[in-house]
Amino acid sequence: MGGAFVAAAVLARLGTRIGLPTIPLFILAGALLGPHTPGFVLVQDPHDLGMLSSLGLVLLLFYLGLEFHLDDLRAGGRKLTLAGIVYLVLNVGAGLVFGFALGWGTSEAFVLAGVLGISSSAIVTKVLVDLGRIGNPETKAILGIIVIDDIFLAVYLAALQPVISGADSAVSAVGQAGKAFGFLLVLAILARWGTALIGRLIATKDNELLVISFLGAAVLMAGVAEMFGVADVIGAFMVGLMLGSTSSGDRIRELVNPLRDAFAAIFFFAFGLSIDPGDLPKVVVPVLAAVALTVLMNVLSGLFTARMYGFGPEPTAHVAITLTARGEFALILATMAATAGLDARLSPFIAGYVLVLAVLAPLAAGRSHRPARLLARVMPGDRSGKATEAETVEEPPEPVGVER
């Protein structure tokens, strides 16, 4: 475990110096030091890090629940909801069609729908912060689409579980799905009306007790969720959703950060251990096709969002490119697929797909002026690449006698 932390840290330090995100670097570290790559083998059996890897997933989704606010979605109104729905229809729909076209199986096609359809909250947020775009007009649309992605993810994972677990019949599948959605409904009711009680139960001035309390709640609910046929990460997400709205929410967000970062790194590293680089050449063509399809769907979604909000070519390019990143959710689906014994080609395909887009999206986002020029040729109205009138913020008049 110590070697895994050090290896991930060293490679990530080298990569961040040239502007690469950490997620693909952690995966690469695992692949290079795993049992399938010639040379030094740090971890012979990926299952040795299984519990730590699961904890990384739980903490990732727990943190996402802490950051999730339904008020943000309501504040965005009809435009934001419509933009998010169009994004999901285009990307998830294309992913499902692509999955069936590959011919790997029905369950595999539904997994690929989520892999190609859901953006990476972690990478998108990091890109926006690193490039100083948090205050940009288009950023509200980007983050709103991410929120709708997250809502879809909770429902999608609950529905996917009985599909990939191989329910014996349609009746059995409906029964499993009903049990899963019933459990989610109970958690949703608690999140809506039980926040005050939960806040009083967890409240403490002692940081040590608070850490133990929220960590225990997240892991326990993840285990209970799994018993009800719901993905464990959704149980953790719902606990985060509840605790994020309590009076202790801000402190929990601060205290969970180092835990999330450390164990998420182990999750990505452990996923890399399971990758056999020898399998990657077999999926090069599907990976490149999937990347091209994702870029196309994101451009179409970006153009739709731009039309609703009145964005010019450059903000449109920001929306389209930033949301192209794929990361933690795709790897969650890869882990679920491997556990369910689905087609062995899924893991190397998802690994290659995530590696390409997790590197390509941040690099392209920093050079979005180039695709903006291309978009200017196809967008109606202003083709100059500058912000439209809706994006222009007028400066207040300067006080008389005050020099700039």
mmCIF file of C-alpha atoms in Angstrom:
data_model
loop_
_atom_site.group_PDB
_atom_site.id
_atom_site.type_symbol
_atom_site.label_atom_id
_atom_site.label_comp_id
_atom_site.label_asym_id
_atom_site.label_seq_id
_atom_site.Cartn_x
_atom_site.Cartn_y
_atom_site.Cartn_z
ATOM 1 C CA MET A 1 0.000 0.000 0.000
ATOM 2 C CA GLY A 2 2.860 2.349 0.836
ATOM 3 C CA GLY A 3 4.463 1.636 -2.514
ATOM 4 C CA ALA A 4 1.168 2.334 -4.271
ATOM 5 C CA PHE A 5 0.832 5.738 -2.599
ATOM 6 C CA VAL A 6 4.444 6.685 -3.391
ATOM 7 C CA ALA A 7 4.286 5.472 -7.003
ATOM 8 C CA ALA A 8 1.036 7.340 -7.628
ATOM 9 C CA ALA A 9 2.433 10.507 -6.040
ATOM 10 C CA VAL A 10 5.714 10.449 -7.995
ATOM 11 C CA LEU A 11 4.075 9.936 -11.387
ATOM 12 C CA ALA A 12 1.369 12.504 -10.629
ATOM 13 C CA ARG A 13 3.981 15.093 -9.619
ATOM 14 C CA LEU A 14 5.801 14.592 -12.904
ATOM 15 C CA GLY A 15 2.589 14.781 -14.937
ATOM 16 C CA THR A 16 1.125 17.853 -13.266
ATOM 17 C CA ARG A 17 4.230 19.814 -14.223
ATOM 18 C CA ILE A 18 3.115 19.575 -17.847
ATOM 19 C CA GLY A 19 -0.555 20.175 -17.030
ATOM 20 C CA LEU A 20 -1.914 16.613 -17.041
ATOM 21 C CA PRO A 21 -4.765 15.651 -14.661
ATOM 22 C CA THR A 22 -3.952 13.163 -11.904
ATOM 23 C CA ILE A 23 -6.585 10.487 -12.647
ATOM 24 C CA PRO A 24 -4.990 8.989 -15.800
ATOM 25 C CA LEU A 25 -1.572 9.218 -14.146
ATOM 26 C CA PHE A 26 -2.716 7.157 -11.156
ATOM 27 C CA ILE A 27 -4.138 4.561 -13.578
ATOM 28 C CA LEU A 28 -0.890 4.565 -15.561
ATOM 29 C CA ALA A 29 1.148 4.034 -12.370
ATOM 30 C CA GLY A 30 -0.939 0.970 -11.540
ATOM 31 C CA ALA A 31 -0.632 -0.432 -15.048
ATOM 32 C CA LEU A 32 3.156 0.015 -15.116
ATOM 33 C CA LEU A 33 3.689 -1.607 -11.722
ATOM 34 C CA GLY A 34 1.055 -4.324 -12.029
ATOM 35 C CA PRO A 35 1.405 -8.037 -12.763
ATOM 36 C CA HIS A 36 0.634 -7.660 -16.469
ATOM 37 C CA THR A 37 3.574 -5.377 -17.320
ATOM 38 C CA PRO A 38 7.173 -6.619 -17.716
ATOM 39 C CA GLY A 39 9.619 -5.396 -15.106
ATOM 40 C CA PHE A 40 9.189 -4.689 -11.415
ATOM 41 C CA VAL A 41 5.842 -5.816 -10.006
ATOM 42 C CA LEU A 42 4.751 -3.852 -6.968
ATOM 43 C CA VAL A 43 1.407 -5.603 -6.377
ATOM 44 C CA GLN A 44 0.988 -9.132 -7.665
ATOM 45 C CA ASP A 45 -2.753 -9.455 -6.977
ATOM 46 C CA PRO A 46 -5.019 -6.384 -7.490
ATOM 47 C CA HIS A 47 -7.466 -7.854 -4.954
ATOM 48 C CA ASP A 48 -4.921 -7.087 -2.222
ATOM 49 C CA LEU A 49 -6.040 -3.457 -2.483
ATOM 50 C CA GLY A 50 -9.724 -4.345 -2.911
ATOM 51 C CA MET A 51 -11.074 -2.943 0.361
ATOM 52 C CA LEU A 52 -9.033 0.262 0.068
ATOM 53 C CA SER A 53 -10.167 0.661 -3.530
ATOM 54 C CA SER A 54 -13.820 0.274 -2.493
ATOM 55 C CA LEU A 55 -13.318 2.871 0.227
ATOM 56 C CA GLY A 56 -11.965 5.256 -2.410
ATOM 57 C CA LEU A 57 -15.160 4.843 -4.446
ATOM 58 C CA VAL A 58 -17.361 5.350 -1.404
ATOM 59 C CA LEU A 59 -15.557 8.556 -0.451
ATOM 60 C CA LEU A 60 -15.683 9.917 -4.014
ATOM 61 C CA LEU A 61 -19.459 9.580 -4.192
ATOM 62 C CA PHE A 62 -19.916 10.694 -0.578
ATOM 63 C CA TYR A 63 -18.081 13.925 -1.411
ATOM 64 C CA LEU A 64 -20.143 14.393 -4.541
ATOM 65 C CA GLY A 65 -23.287 14.112 -2.402
ATOM 66 C CA LEU A 66 -21.912 16.766 -0.046
ATOM 67 C CA GLU A 67 -21.438 19.141 -2.994
ATOM 68 C CA PHE A 68 -24.793 18.357 -4.586
ATOM 69 C CA HIS A 69 -27.624 20.851 -4.058
ATOM 70 C CA LEU A 70 -31.070 20.523 -5.607
ATOM 71 C CA ASP A 71 -31.416 24.279 -5.106
ATOM 72 C CA ASP A 72 -28.748 24.768 -7.799
ATOM 73 C CA LEU A 73 -30.899 22.852 -10.258
ATOM 74 C CA ARG A 74 -34.063 24.732 -9.331
ATOM 75 C CA ALA A 75 -32.241 28.064 -9.662
ATOM 76 C CA GLY A 76 -31.190 27.187 -13.208
ATOM 77 C CA GLY A 77 -34.770 26.878 -14.339
ATOM 78 C CA ARG A 78 -36.110 25.402 -17.559
ATOM 79 C CA LYS A 79 -33.091 26.305 -19.710
ATOM 80 C CA LEU A 80 -30.647 24.433 -17.512
ATOM 81 C CA THR A 81 -32.874 21.391 -17.162
ATOM 82 C CA LEU A 82 -33.412 21.229 -20.915
ATOM 83 C CA ALA A 83 -29.666 21.610 -21.618
ATOM 84 C CA GLY A 84 -28.882 18.754 -19.229
ATOM 85 C CA ILE A 85 -31.549 16.479 -20.670
ATOM 86 C CA VAL A 86 -30.370 17.111 -24.236
ATOM 87 C CA TYR A 87 -26.780 16.391 -23.150
ATOM 88 C CA LEU A 88 -27.825 13.049 -21.636
ATOM 89 C CA VAL A 89 -30.076 12.056 -24.538
ATOM 90 C CA LEU A 90 -27.311 12.706 -27.065
ATOM 91 C CA ASN A 91 -24.446 11.120 -25.124
ATOM 92 C CA VAL A 92 -26.191 8.221 -23.377
ATOM 93 C CA GLY A 93 -28.225 7.470 -26.504
ATOM 94 C CA ALA A 94 -25.105 7.436 -28.655
ATOM 95 C CA GLY A 95 -23.348 5.244 -26.076
ATOM 96 C CA LEU A 96 -26.191 2.716 -26.102
ATOM 97 C CA VAL A 97 -26.250 2.548 -29.908
ATOM 98 C CA PHE A 98 -22.457 2.217 -29.933
ATOM 99 C CA GLY A 99 -22.641 -0.584 -27.356
ATOM 100 C CA PHE A 100 -25.120 -2.590 -29.417
ATOM 101 C CA ALA A 101 -23.091 -1.927 -32.574
ATOM 102 C CA LEU A 102 -20.008 -3.516 -30.951
ATOM 103 C CA GLY A 103 -21.995 -6.694 -30.390
ATOM 104 C CA TRP A 104 -20.457 -7.530 -27.001
ATOM 105 C CA GLY A 105 -23.822 -8.220 -25.362
ATOM 106 C CA THR A 106 -26.928 -6.460 -24.034
ATOM 107 C CA SER A 107 -25.614 -5.917 -20.491
ATOM 108 C CA GLU A 108 -22.355 -4.617 -21.922
ATOM 109 C CA ALA A 109 -24.268 -2.166 -24.133
ATOM 110 C CA PHE A 110 -26.064 -0.697 -21.106
ATOM 111 C CA VAL A 111 -22.730 -0.324 -19.303
ATOM 112 C CA LEU A 112 -21.235 1.445 -22.332
ATOM 113 C CA ALA A 113 -24.219 3.810 -22.433
ATOM 114 C CA GLY A 114 -23.161 5.126 -19.020
ATOM 115 C CA VAL A 115 -19.448 5.076 -19.825
ATOM 116 C CA LEU A 116 -19.900 7.242 -22.933
ATOM 117 C CA GLY A 117 -22.769 9.275 -21.533
ATOM 118 C CA ILE A 118 -21.645 10.632 -18.148
ATOM 119 C CA SER A 119 -18.973 13.302 -17.769
ATOM 120 C CA SER A 120 -16.385 13.434 -14.979
ATOM 121 C CA SER A 121 -17.314 15.879 -12.214
ATOM 122 C CA ALA A 122 -13.809 15.679 -10.738
ATOM 123 C CA ILE A 123 -11.951 16.525 -13.951
ATOM 124 C CA VAL A 124 -14.482 19.134 -15.111
ATOM 125 C CA THR A 125 -14.298 20.996 -11.796
ATOM 126 C CA LYS A 126 -10.502 20.834 -11.742
ATOM 127 C CA VAL A 127 -10.271 22.171 -15.300
ATOM 128 C CA LEU A 128 -12.578 25.108 -14.506
ATOM 129 C CA VAL A 129 -10.557 26.006 -11.402
ATOM 130 C CA ASP A 130 -7.146 25.589 -13.058
ATOM 131 C CA LEU A 131 -8.127 27.725 -16.069
ATOM 132 C CA GLY A 132 -9.761 30.441 -13.928
ATOM 133 C CA ARG A 133 -13.178 30.046 -15.561
ATOM 134 C CA ILE A 134 -15.318 29.647 -12.433
ATOM 135 C CA GLY A 135 -16.748 33.144 -12.913
ATOM 136 C CA ASN A 136 -17.456 32.787 -16.645
ATOM 137 C CA PRO A 137 -21.111 32.974 -17.808
ATOM 138 C CA GLU A 138 -20.941 29.539 -19.466
ATOM 139 C CA THR A 139 -19.632 27.895 -16.280
ATOM 140 C CA LYS A 140 -23.091 27.975 -14.694
ATOM 141 C CA ALA A 141 -24.406 25.959 -17.630
ATOM 142 C CA ILE A 142 -21.494 23.486 -17.389
ATOM 143 C CA LEU A 143 -21.977 22.908 -13.659
ATOM 144 C CA GLY A 144 -25.753 22.667 -14.110
ATOM 145 C CA ILE A 145 -25.335 19.916 -16.699
ATOM 146 C CA ILE A 146 -22.977 18.131 -14.287
ATOM 147 C CA VAL A 147 -25.664 18.297 -11.568
ATOM 148 C CA ILE A 148 -28.242 16.736 -13.914
ATOM 149 C CA ASP A 149 -25.631 14.109 -14.828
ATOM 150 C CA ASP A 150 -25.322 13.248 -11.138
ATOM 151 C CA ILE A 151 -29.091 12.892 -10.691
ATOM 152 C CA PHE A 152 -29.200 10.596 -13.712
ATOM 153 C CA LEU A 153 -26.264 8.609 -12.341
ATOM 154 C CA ALA A 154 -28.124 7.707 -9.140
ATOM 155 C CA VAL A 155 -31.159 6.423 -11.069
ATOM 156 C CA TYR A 156 -29.036 4.756 -13.742
ATOM 157 C CA LEU A 157 -26.884 2.770 -11.304
ATOM 158 C CA ALA A 158 -29.965 1.588 -9.406
ATOM 159 C CA ALA A 159 -31.554 0.406 -12.674
ATOM 160 C CA LEU A 160 -28.312 -1.102 -14.014
ATOM 161 C CA GLN A 161 -27.584 -3.318 -11.014
ATOM 162 C CA PRO A 162 -30.233 -5.999 -11.733
ATOM 163 C CA VAL A 163 -29.370 -5.908 -15.462
ATOM 164 C CA ILE A 164 -25.680 -6.715 -15.053
ATOM 165 C CA SER A 165 -26.199 -9.054 -12.076
ATOM 166 C CA GLY A 166 -28.059 -11.425 -14.403
ATOM 167 C CA ALA A 167 -31.603 -11.549 -13.057
ATOM 168 C CA ASP A 168 -33.198 -14.921 -13.836
ATOM 169 C CA SER A 169 -36.362 -13.465 -15.395
ATOM 170 C CA ALA A 170 -38.190 -10.251 -16.145
ATOM 171 C CA VAL A 171 -40.193 -10.680 -12.926
ATOM 172 C CA SER A 172 -36.984 -11.116 -10.942
ATOM 173 C CA ALA A 173 -35.424 -8.054 -12.595
ATOM 174 C CA VAL A 174 -38.505 -5.944 -11.828
ATOM 175 C CA GLY A 175 -38.451 -7.201 -8.241
ATOM 176 C CA GLN A 176 -34.784 -6.298 -7.788
ATOM 177 C CA ALA A 177 -35.307 -2.896 -9.380
ATOM 178 C CA GLY A 178 -38.362 -2.267 -7.175
ATOM 179 C CA LYS A 179 -36.407 -3.130 -4.041
ATOM 180 C CA ALA A 180 -33.573 -0.854 -5.130
ATOM 181 C CA PHE A 181 -35.844 2.101 -5.935
ATOM 182 C CA GLY A 182 -37.761 1.550 -2.684
ATOM 183 C CA PHE A 183 -34.510 1.863 -0.777
ATOM 184 C CA LEU A 184 -33.606 5.010 -2.731
ATOM 185 C CA LEU A 185 -37.056 6.436 -1.985
ATOM 186 C CA VAL A 186 -36.548 5.943 1.759
ATOM 187 C CA LEU A 187 -33.181 7.678 1.561
ATOM 188 C CA ALA A 188 -34.673 10.516 -0.522
ATOM 189 C CA ILE A 189 -37.414 11.030 2.112
ATOM 190 C CA LEU A 190 -34.775 11.132 4.841
ATOM 191 C CA ALA A 191 -32.736 13.625 2.805
ATOM 192 C CA ARG A 192 -35.794 15.838 2.307
ATOM 193 C CA TRP A 193 -37.418 15.790 5.749
ATOM 194 C CA GLY A 194 -34.915 14.187 8.119
ATOM 195 C CA THR A 195 -31.996 16.576 7.695
ATOM 196 C CA ALA A 196 -32.656 18.454 10.944
ATOM 197 C CA LEU A 197 -32.694 15.245 13.009
ATOM 198 C CA ILE A 198 -29.605 13.856 11.256
ATOM 199 C CA GLY A 199 -27.826 17.168 11.816
ATOM 200 C CA ARG A 200 -28.480 17.012 15.568
ATOM 201 C CA LEU A 201 -27.301 13.392 15.745
ATOM 202 C CA ILE A 202 -23.989 14.045 14.008
ATOM 203 C CA ALA A 203 -23.241 17.514 15.410
ATOM 204 C CA THR A 204 -20.096 17.739 17.549
ATOM 205 C CA LYS A 205 -17.359 20.311 18.085
ATOM 206 C CA ASP A 206 -14.677 17.595 18.120
ATOM 207 C CA ASN A 207 -13.233 17.035 14.638
ATOM 208 C CA GLU A 208 -12.066 13.534 15.515
ATOM 209 C CA LEU A 209 -15.562 12.426 16.484
ATOM 210 C CA LEU A 210 -17.045 14.130 13.427
ATOM 211 C CA VAL A 211 -14.670 12.296 11.062
ATOM 212 C CA ILE A 212 -15.427 8.932 12.657
ATOM 213 C CA SER A 213 -19.176 9.663 12.545
ATOM 214 C CA PHE A 214 -19.495 10.679 8.886
ATOM 215 C CA LEU A 215 -17.035 8.015 7.698
ATOM 216 C CA GLY A 216 -18.923 5.329 9.610
ATOM 217 C CA ALA A 217 -22.282 6.557 8.270
ATOM 218 C CA ALA A 218 -21.041 6.609 4.651
ATOM 219 C CA VAL A 219 -19.461 3.146 4.750
ATOM 220 C CA LEU A 220 -22.357 1.588 6.693
ATOM 221 C CA MET A 221 -24.976 2.946 4.303
ATOM 222 C CA ALA A 222 -22.886 1.792 1.334
ATOM 223 C CA GLY A 223 -22.999 -1.736 2.762
ATOM 224 C CA VAL A 224 -26.737 -1.575 3.457
ATOM 225 C CA ALA A 225 -27.341 -0.274 -0.078
ATOM 226 C CA GLU A 226 -25.505 -3.272 -1.505
ATOM 227 C CA MET A 227 -27.768 -5.598 0.523
ATOM 228 C CA PHE A 228 -30.795 -3.992 -1.161
ATOM 229 C CA GLY A 229 -29.345 -4.451 -4.652
ATOM 230 C CA VAL A 230 -28.278 -0.823 -5.030
ATOM 231 C CA ALA A 231 -24.699 0.062 -5.965
ATOM 232 C CA ASP A 232 -22.808 0.754 -2.725
ATOM 233 C CA VAL A 233 -21.636 4.128 -4.002
ATOM 234 C CA ILE A 234 -25.228 5.371 -4.244
ATOM 235 C CA GLY A 235 -25.737 4.708 -0.536
ATOM 236 C CA ALA A 236 -22.654 6.822 0.161
ATOM 237 C CA PHE A 237 -23.893 9.526 -2.231
ATOM 238 C CA MET A 238 -27.216 9.797 -0.410
ATOM 239 C CA VAL A 239 -25.489 10.052 2.990
ATOM 240 C CA GLY A 240 -23.392 12.896 1.587
ATOM 241 C CA LEU A 241 -26.545 14.550 0.276
ATOM 242 C CA MET A 242 -28.082 14.445 3.749
ATOM 243 C CA LEU A 243 -25.016 15.572 5.701
ATOM 244 C CA GLY A 244 -24.139 18.330 3.236
ATOM 245 C CA SER A 245 -27.309 20.222 4.200
ATOM 246 C CA THR A 246 -26.685 20.046 7.960
ATOM 247 C CA SER A 247 -24.965 22.676 10.109
ATOM 248 C CA SER A 248 -21.836 20.458 10.064
ATOM 249 C CA GLY A 249 -21.768 20.296 6.247
ATOM 250 C CA ASP A 250 -18.981 22.843 5.696
ATOM 251 C CA ARG A 251 -16.713 21.192 8.277
ATOM 252 C CA ILE A 252 -17.360 17.744 6.812
ATOM 253 C CA ARG A 253 -16.428 18.984 3.324
ATOM 254 C CA GLU A 254 -13.132 20.286 4.666
ATOM 255 C CA LEU A 255 -12.337 17.193 6.753
ATOM 256 C CA VAL A 256 -13.186 14.632 4.053
ATOM 257 C CA ASN A 257 -10.924 16.167 1.373
ATOM 258 C CA PRO A 258 -7.623 14.462 2.337
ATOM 259 C CA LEU A 259 -9.386 11.123 2.916
ATOM 260 C CA ARG A 260 -11.113 11.369 -0.470
ATOM 261 C CA ASP A 261 -7.914 12.271 -2.314
ATOM 262 C CA ALA A 262 -5.816 9.546 -0.688
ATOM 263 C CA PHE A 263 -8.183 6.620 -1.121
ATOM 264 C CA ALA A 264 -9.426 7.743 -4.536
ATOM 265 C CA ALA A 265 -5.799 7.588 -5.682
ATOM 266 C CA ILE A 266 -5.676 3.975 -4.486
ATOM 267 C CA PHE A 267 -8.896 3.224 -6.399
ATOM 268 C CA PHE A 268 -7.466 4.556 -9.666
ATOM 269 C CA PHE A 269 -4.128 2.830 -8.996
ATOM 270 C CA ALA A 270 -5.880 -0.497 -8.268
ATOM 271 C CA PHE A 271 -7.874 -0.169 -11.494
ATOM 272 C CA GLY A 272 -4.580 0.295 -13.348
ATOM 273 C CA LEU A 273 -3.268 -2.936 -11.762
ATOM 274 C CA SER A 274 -6.086 -4.876 -13.414
ATOM 275 C CA ILE A 275 -5.227 -3.597 -16.904
ATOM 276 C CA ASP A 276 -3.238 -5.835 -19.176
ATOM 277 C CA PRO A 277 -1.463 -3.516 -21.665
ATOM 278 C CA GLY A 278 -1.409 -6.452 -24.075
ATOM 279 C CA ASP A 279 -5.204 -6.203 -24.327
ATOM 280 C CA LEU A 280 -5.199 -2.513 -25.302
ATOM 281 C CA PRO A 281 -4.247 -3.058 -28.982
ATOM 282 C CA LYS A 282 -7.351 -5.249 -29.335
ATOM 283 C CA VAL A 283 -9.622 -2.337 -28.458
ATOM 284 C CA VAL A 284 -7.774 0.551 -30.148
ATOM 285 C CA VAL A 285 -10.312 0.871 -32.967
ATOM 286 C CA PRO A 286 -13.397 0.844 -30.665
ATOM 287 C CA VAL A 287 -11.683 3.316 -28.308
ATOM 288 C CA LEU A 288 -10.885 5.778 -31.102
ATOM 289 C CA ALA A 289 -14.413 5.420 -32.512
ATOM 290 C CA ALA A 290 -15.903 6.038 -29.061
ATOM 291 C CA VAL A 291 -13.699 9.105 -28.528
ATOM 292 C CA ALA A 292 -14.742 10.552 -31.905
ATOM 293 C CA LEU A 293 -18.419 9.844 -31.135
ATOM 294 C CA THR A 294 -18.142 11.517 -27.705
ATOM 295 C CA VAL A 295 -16.513 14.628 -29.176
ATOM 296 C CA LEU A 296 -19.245 14.865 -31.836
ATOM 297 C CA MET A 297 -22.086 14.490 -29.304
ATOM 298 C CA ASN A 298 -20.521 17.090 -26.999
ATOM 299 C CA VAL A 299 -20.175 19.567 -29.851
ATOM 300 C CA LEU A 300 -23.854 19.084 -30.767
ATOM 301 C CA SER A 301 -24.852 19.461 -27.114
ATOM 302 C CA GLY A 302 -22.667 22.581 -26.809
ATOM 303 C CA LEU A 303 -24.305 24.126 -29.868
ATOM 304 C CA PHE A 304 -27.758 23.459 -28.413
ATOM 305 C CA THR A 305 -26.787 25.012 -25.066
ATOM 306 C CA ALA A 306 -25.246 28.001 -26.848
ATOM 307 C CA ARG A 307 -28.418 28.605 -28.833
ATOM 308 C CA MET A 308 -30.516 28.690 -25.643
ATOM 309 C CA TYR A 309 -28.167 30.957 -23.709
ATOM 310 C CA GLY A 310 -26.993 33.150 -26.584
ATOM 311 C CA PHE A 311 -23.327 32.145 -26.217
ATOM 312 C CA GLY A 312 -20.743 33.019 -28.834
ATOM 313 C CA PRO A 313 -18.260 30.547 -30.386
ATOM 314 C CA GLU A 314 -15.648 30.655 -27.610
ATOM 315 C CA PRO A 315 -18.014 29.987 -24.669
ATOM 316 C CA THR A 316 -19.646 27.286 -26.793
ATOM 317 C CA ALA A 317 -16.244 25.669 -27.262
ATOM 318 C CA HIS A 318 -15.699 25.864 -23.486
ATOM 319 C CA VAL A 319 -18.964 24.016 -22.836
ATOM 320 C CA ALA A 320 -18.376 21.343 -25.471
ATOM 321 C CA ILE A 321 -14.721 20.619 -24.638
ATOM 322 C CA THR A 322 -14.865 20.824 -20.843
ATOM 323 C CA LEU A 323 -17.724 18.310 -20.594
ATOM 324 C CA THR A 324 -15.897 15.831 -22.837
ATOM 325 C CA ALA A 325 -13.789 14.551 -19.919
ATOM 326 C CA ARG A 326 -14.560 11.050 -18.685
ATOM 327 C CA GLY A 327 -13.133 9.620 -15.471
ATOM 328 C CA GLU A 328 -14.321 8.257 -12.141
ATOM 329 C CA PHE A 329 -17.858 7.227 -13.154
ATOM 330 C CA ALA A 330 -16.621 5.236 -16.144
ATOM 331 C CA LEU A 331 -14.210 3.393 -13.857
ATOM 332 C CA ILE A 332 -16.993 2.693 -11.344
ATOM 333 C CA LEU A 333 -18.935 1.050 -14.174
ATOM 334 C CA ALA A 334 -15.836 -0.898 -15.234
ATOM 335 C CA THR A 335 -15.468 -2.229 -11.694
ATOM 336 C CA MET A 336 -19.150 -3.236 -11.561
ATOM 337 C CA ALA A 337 -18.864 -4.947 -14.952
ATOM 338 C CA ALA A 338 -15.760 -6.902 -13.898
ATOM 339 C CA THR A 339 -17.459 -8.010 -10.661
ATOM 340 C CA ALA A 340 -20.502 -9.187 -12.634
ATOM 341 C CA GLY A 341 -18.304 -11.206 -15.007
ATOM 342 C CA LEU A 342 -19.214 -9.309 -18.179
ATOM 343 C CA ASP A 343 -17.146 -9.325 -21.387
ATOM 344 C CA ALA A 344 -13.422 -9.164 -20.563
ATOM 345 C CA ARG A 345 -12.892 -6.546 -23.291
ATOM 346 C CA LEU A 346 -14.836 -3.955 -21.289
ATOM 347 C CA SER A 347 -12.045 -3.192 -18.803
ATOM 348 C CA PRO A 348 -9.284 -2.462 -21.340
ATOM 349 C CA PHE A 349 -11.754 -0.556 -23.528
ATOM 350 C CA ILE A 350 -12.905 1.666 -20.645
ATOM 351 C CA ALA A 351 -9.314 2.139 -19.465
ATOM 352 C CA GLY A 352 -8.160 3.270 -22.913
ATOM 353 C CA TYR A 353 -11.218 5.482 -23.411
ATOM 354 C CA VAL A 354 -10.795 7.183 -20.014
ATOM 355 C CA LEU A 355 -7.041 7.646 -20.497
ATOM 356 C CA VAL A 356 -7.517 9.345 -23.881
ATOM 357 C CA LEU A 357 -10.333 11.706 -22.810
ATOM 358 C CA ALA A 358 -8.966 12.415 -19.314
ATOM 359 C CA VAL A 359 -5.793 13.710 -20.976
ATOM 360 C CA LEU A 360 -7.307 15.186 -24.154
ATOM 361 C CA ALA A 361 -10.131 17.205 -22.547
ATOM 362 C CA PRO A 362 -8.001 19.311 -20.122
ATOM 363 C CA LEU A 363 -5.349 19.952 -22.766
ATOM 364 C CA ALA A 364 -7.951 20.952 -25.379
ATOM 365 C CA ALA A 365 -9.826 23.123 -22.858
ATOM 366 C CA GLY A 366 -6.721 25.265 -22.427
ATOM 367 C CA ARG A 367 -6.562 25.789 -26.193
ATOM 368 C CA SER A 368 -10.265 26.292 -26.861
ATOM 369 C CA HIS A 369 -9.669 29.362 -29.057
ATOM 370 C CA ARG A 370 -8.785 27.028 -31.933
ATOM 371 C CA PRO A 371 -12.018 25.006 -32.005
ATOM 372 C CA ALA A 372 -13.861 28.282 -31.362
ATOM 373 C CA ARG A 373 -12.710 29.497 -34.790
ATOM 374 C CA LEU A 374 -14.174 26.383 -36.384
ATOM 375 C CA LEU A 375 -17.443 26.799 -34.486
ATOM 376 C CA ALA A 376 -17.650 30.415 -35.649
ATOM 377 C CA ARG A 377 -18.065 29.126 -39.205
ATOM 378 C CA VAL A 378 -21.087 26.975 -38.394
ATOM 379 C CA MET A 379 -22.824 29.073 -35.735
ATOM 380 C CA PRO A 380 -25.467 31.554 -36.888
ATOM 381 C CA GLY A 381 -25.079 35.250 -36.079
ATOM 382 C CA ASP A 382 -21.766 36.630 -34.847
ATOM 383 C CA ARG A 383 -18.835 34.750 -36.374
ATOM 384 C CA SER A 384 -16.092 36.802 -34.860
ATOM 385 C CA GLY A 385 -15.492 34.401 -31.980
ATOM 386 C CA LYS A 386 -16.253 37.114 -29.442
ATOM 387 C CA ALA A 387 -18.937 36.968 -26.785
ATOM 388 C CA THR A 388 -22.432 37.841 -27.875
ATOM 389 C CA GLU A 389 -24.431 40.634 -26.313
ATOM 390 C CA ALA A 390 -25.862 38.194 -23.753
ATOM 391 C CA GLU A 391 -22.360 37.368 -22.559
ATOM 392 C CA THR A 392 -20.981 40.888 -22.408
ATOM 393 C CA VAL A 393 -20.860 42.380 -18.927
ATOM 394 C CA GLU A 394 -20.951 46.157 -18.918
ATOM 395 C CA GLU A 395 -18.484 47.859 -16.592
ATOM 396 C CA PRO A 396 -19.960 50.370 -14.152
ATOM 397 C CA PRO A 397 -19.101 54.010 -14.867
ATOM 398 C CA GLU A 398 -15.946 55.166 -13.114
ATOM 399 C CA PRO A 399 -16.265 57.836 -10.425
ATOM 400 C CA VAL A 400 -15.439 61.332 -11.615
ATOM 401 C CA GLY A 401 -11.879 62.365 -10.878
ATOM 402 C CA VAL A 402 -10.587 58.848 -10.280
ATOM 403 C CA GLU A 403 -7.899 57.675 -12.685
ATOM 404 C CA ARG A 404 -7.766 54.046 -13.805
#
